[in-house]
Structures are given as C-alpha cells and as structure tokens.
Amino acid sequence: MRAGSVEPIAVHVLEEDDYPELYWRGGHDERDEVERGTVAPVALADDASLGVEKVGNTTSDVPAGDSIGSVDDKAAASADVTHKVDNTNETESSSPVLATESAATSLSTLARVPSLSPIERAATAAKEGHVEFAESQRGATYNKLFGPYVAGATQITLKDPYIRKTYQVRNLAEFLETVYTYTNRSGEVHVHLITGCDEEYPDRQIDNLSQVQATFGTLGIALTYEFSESGHDRSIVTDTGWRVILGRGLDIYQRYSDNDWLNPLTRQQKLRRVKEFSVTYQRK
C-alpha cells in the first residue's frame, strides 16, 4: 500500500512471475484449472442447457399416465385428491343434517309408541313352559315364579287345599304381596281362594284368613275364600289368560324358625331351601 492512498494498490513482485499459483488474484480461467486437474469438471452453461433438453425429450416420449412421478401425473393426482376431499367435505357437511333428520324421525316414532309401564314390562316376560326345583335348592321366590303371570290381572283364583295351618296362611300372605307388587292400584284386585278346612283347628284357620283379608283389603286386594274338599288340584288362574299349575301349591319351602324376627329367612324367600317341586305355565 502506498502512503497517503485511500484504497489498497496491488504491487507486482518478481516472485509472482515464478510462482503464479501463490499469487492468485482471481483473474485466471476455470478452464485452465480443469485442464491442470486441480478442480473437478463441471457442466458448462451450454452443456447444462443441453441436459435439460435431453430430459425434456425423454419425458415427452412417455405416454401420459405411464410415467410414475411425472409432473403431469402429480398434477392429476393432486386434482383427484382435491376432488375426493371436496366429496368428503360435502358428505361431512350433509351428515349433521341427516343425523338431525334421523333423530327427529326417532323422536317422532317414540312419541307415537307409548312406553310400557313396569307392570306391562313384567307381563311380557310370561312364557309358557315348565320348571322344576330340586330338594334343598335356594333362589325360588313367589315374585319370580308367579309375578309375570299375575301381572296386570284384576281377577285371580287360587286353588290350594292346604292353606290351613298358620305357616300355610303365611304363604298365602306372601303370595298376596306378590299380587300387590305386580298389579295396578287404580282399582281393586279380587283374589278368590279355594282351600280345604282345617278340621282340627277350624276357628284358628278362619281367624288367620280373616286377619289376612282385613290387612290386604286396605291395600286394594279383596280376598275371598271358600272351603272345598272336592279336589286336590293346585293352580292359579288369572283373567289375563294364564293358568299356573302348582305341583305342591304354595307350600314349597322347607320349615324354618319363623318366630325369630332376626332370622333373614322370614323376609328373604331366596335364602330359604325348597322342597322338590315343579310349576307348569299354560295359556288358557
């Protein structure tokens, strides 16, 4: 650099003539370096433009749709995807409308079909058939055995020749509890009992029956009874069209201590052991 000069000035020295590669000033040609092997050969501008033309020619020789990954195919694929998305959007946009119409139709159908009451639902469970219980089996209850078959009835006839002793009258009271549970309170339900007379203690039998009659009369269950020695049939007949044939009548449970009110068997029939018995359900 010269003293007083604002910009630097390159000074030519003798060594630059002897060792030009050490004094490169950016003025030599890249072609010379290629010729000397100091840099890798690269395509020149003319060669690059030729290569593009070759690629273009090669692509133009392939029929449309046969070239995987070609620009035309990508455009077509994009258009197809766009079309599918549009269709999906149309379906999605219409789905809430369809769902709303379907919900409205369902609500309209529900409005036309009246819902069943619990008693009506219980009555639908009544089926013809035959069931048997083994000795000492547990789980048998009047609700399960008789509930669906007396459901909704207003006239019930019970034939059981052995509603005589105190524990047998208690069985009658538990049967009337089932009748109360499975019938409507809009009117009286009439239950007529046909049974045999206790020749040993007739007064006690009548007193017990009268007590049951009075108790359930306040609950809308009108109990009437008569004594008959003409038959030994055991059955329940309802005005809803069912006949339940009782193998052992209502006396299906083994004896237990019913004087102990702390004993759960006095309140839970399903805990009691049963005698061997069968029940048959028939449509009249």
Phi, psi and omega in degrees: 000136178278145178294134179085357180273138180283316181258149178290144180239126179289132180252127180279129179242166184291325181298337181294330179287324181280325182232072183297332182291340178273350182236043180293131182242020176079012185256353182276163187271142178294333179296323179297321180293324177296318180295323181281349178083016182276340177227156179288144179291138177234157180290135177279175184301317182294318179296320180297316180294328178293319180297321179296320179296321179297315178298318179299317180295319180298318180294324183290342181280344182271131178297150182300132179093346180269340183270111179287126178085006178291161181299319180297318181295320179299320179294318180295317179298318179298319180296321180295317178299317179300320180295318180294319179298319179298318179296320179297317179298321179296319180294315181296321181291331180274342183300313179303324179294315179296318180297320180295317179296320179295317178297319179295321178296317180297317180296321179295321178294317178297326180293328181281329182265114180292142179284150181278144174283164178304322180292320178294321177296321179296321181296330180291344180278350181288125180225150174291146179165192183215134178232149179228146179234137181276161178301135177071009176290150177247166174104352180277127178229156177296325179298316180289318185287320190241339186310303182298337186270342174256359183300126177079002182283153174240344177229120182228132176244123180249121175250117177205108185291353184239056167254075188236303183283168186299315182292333177286326175292326175297321175301320177298317179298321179291326175295320179293331174297319176296317178300318179298319183292326189254015177233162182279152179261011180288340178204173180289147173250126184261123178242122180249126181256131172243115185217176179266159182270135176282101185292335181281316181228068183293324181294318179297319179299314181294321178298316180295316180295322179294323178295317177296319179301314181291318182298310185280342175298326178288346181258005179090012176252109182269106181264129171235157181210160176213154179258135180213136178248015187278340184210166180239016178294145177234117184201163172235126179236131183240160177280004174266004173099015182249142171236120180251115181268119185261118180297318180242014184070213177276348185276072185254350186260144173291154182294144177214171182283101182265004177271347181264106182287349175275351179282118182296342179294338178290340183243338184246100180298326184294344178272348183279149172274145184253161166278160177295128180203170178218157178223137178239135182248126182228146170274134180287000000 
